[in-house]
Amino acid sequence: MIKEHNLSWWKKKADEEFSKYIRNKYADKNGLVKCYTCKHYGTIKTMQNGHCLPRQYLSTRFSDKNCRPQCYACNMLYGGMVVIFLNKLCEEYGEEFRYELEKEKYVITQYTIKDYQEMIEKWKSVDKKEEK
Ligand SMILES: [Zn+2]
């Protein structure tokens, strides 16, 4: 019998796949990933997916523009280094990006299991580098 998973299981699964996708996206051809907010380099496996706006905001939880690879220290010990994080995103996307994010924060977002499944399939279908 196939076990039916609930919404929170799929959300967790989506976090995992999205994280893999982001860490891969910014990895070089040797599988090395630079932390977005410090000088540290790590492998795809050891780096984490950092969120500029924290994960509690579902509207940007799975947004490419809100997420970059980070080392464990920046992501977990230094509160995500959000000031540097946001400043760097603004260098990439323009100054108005900080207001965009601020607005997106309040967009009510709900995902169904089907939404998560489709998102997961999309990230899975992106070519991945070899994980080390
Ligand atoms: Zn770092």
XYZ file of C-alpha atoms and ligand atoms in Angstrom:
133
model
C 0.000 0.000 0.000
C 1.283 3.433 -0.852
C 1.502 5.712 2.135
C -0.367 8.966 1.694
C 1.723 11.889 2.829
C 0.212 15.006 4.293
C 0.783 18.633 3.377
C 3.566 19.239 5.878
C 5.466 16.213 4.571
C 5.310 17.648 1.059
C 6.332 21.075 2.280
C 9.396 19.545 3.909
C 10.138 17.619 0.718
C 9.809 20.845 -1.274
C 12.286 22.548 1.089
C 14.779 19.738 0.491
C 14.456 19.777 -3.286
C 14.507 23.546 -3.517
C 17.602 23.649 -1.327
C 19.357 21.118 -3.571
C 18.351 23.123 -6.608
C 19.682 26.407 -5.172
C 22.979 24.903 -3.950
C 23.456 23.358 -7.381
C 22.536 26.476 -9.244
C 25.415 28.398 -7.676
C 27.973 25.590 -7.629
C 30.964 25.807 -9.924
C 31.947 22.939 -12.195
C 33.893 21.302 -9.369
C 30.862 21.304 -7.114
C 32.142 24.137 -4.945
C 29.716 26.713 -3.661
C 30.556 30.138 -2.301
C 28.651 31.460 0.668
C 26.659 34.493 -0.421
C 27.383 36.470 2.732
C 30.996 35.635 3.612
C 34.165 34.389 1.964
C 33.601 30.764 2.892
C 33.443 28.024 0.256
C 31.832 24.634 0.779
C 30.641 21.660 -1.174
C 27.073 21.298 -2.398
C 26.435 18.902 0.476
C 27.831 21.073 3.235
C 26.319 24.378 2.176
C 22.786 25.420 3.008
C 20.027 27.275 1.228
C 19.776 30.701 2.858
C 16.653 32.814 2.770
C 16.890 36.596 2.878
C 13.307 36.892 4.065
C 12.996 34.049 6.557
C 11.294 30.801 5.654
C 8.248 31.629 7.745
C 7.061 33.793 4.850
C 5.644 31.231 2.473
C 5.331 33.739 -0.383
C 9.123 33.916 -0.746
C 10.100 30.594 0.799
C 10.564 29.039 -2.652
C 11.603 32.151 -4.546
C 14.866 32.094 -6.521
C 15.285 35.801 -5.891
C 15.084 35.398 -2.134
C 17.482 32.476 -1.804
C 21.228 31.981 -2.087
C 23.674 29.405 -0.774
C 25.070 30.121 2.660
C 27.491 28.411 4.989
C 26.212 26.946 8.235
C 27.671 29.784 10.288
C 26.046 32.589 8.320
C 22.727 30.812 8.045
C 22.380 29.303 11.501
C 24.711 31.127 13.876
C 24.602 34.678 12.563
C 20.882 34.920 11.929
C 21.184 34.632 8.160
C 23.391 37.751 7.880
C 20.283 39.488 6.574
C 21.711 42.994 6.218
C 24.558 41.876 3.961
C 22.207 39.434 2.257
C 19.679 42.111 1.351
C 22.329 44.618 0.289
C 23.853 42.092 -2.065
C 20.489 41.168 -3.559
C 19.892 44.879 -4.159
C 23.214 45.081 -5.985
C 21.918 42.321 -8.254
C 18.304 43.363 -8.695
C 18.371 47.085 -8.016
C 17.552 49.219 -4.984
C 13.788 48.828 -5.419
C 14.193 45.132 -4.674
C 14.075 45.783 -0.918
C 10.576 47.228 -1.324
C 9.530 44.369 -3.574
C 10.516 41.869 -0.919
C 8.827 43.888 1.770
C 5.592 43.828 -0.225
C 5.845 40.138 -1.043
C 6.123 39.349 2.618
C 2.437 40.078 3.070
C 1.139 38.210 0.064
C -1.043 35.437 1.419
C 0.226 32.219 -0.093
C -1.167 28.738 0.167
C 0.138 25.646 -1.530
C -1.659 22.384 -2.044
C 0.028 18.981 -2.134
C -0.301 19.105 -5.913
C 1.477 22.492 -5.999
C 4.354 21.059 -3.985
C 4.547 17.997 -6.211
C 4.753 20.170 -9.323
C 7.379 22.424 -7.786
C 9.452 19.419 -6.748
C 9.257 17.945 -10.251
C 10.380 21.247 -11.746
C 13.447 21.506 -9.492
C 14.278 17.837 -9.963
C 14.258 18.228 -13.731
C 17.056 20.813 -13.599
C 20.454 19.277 -14.352
C 22.532 18.766 -11.232
C 26.274 18.749 -10.752
C 27.997 15.917 -8.992
C 27.570 16.191 -5.228
C 30.668 15.952 -3.089
Zn 29.020 32.359 5.232
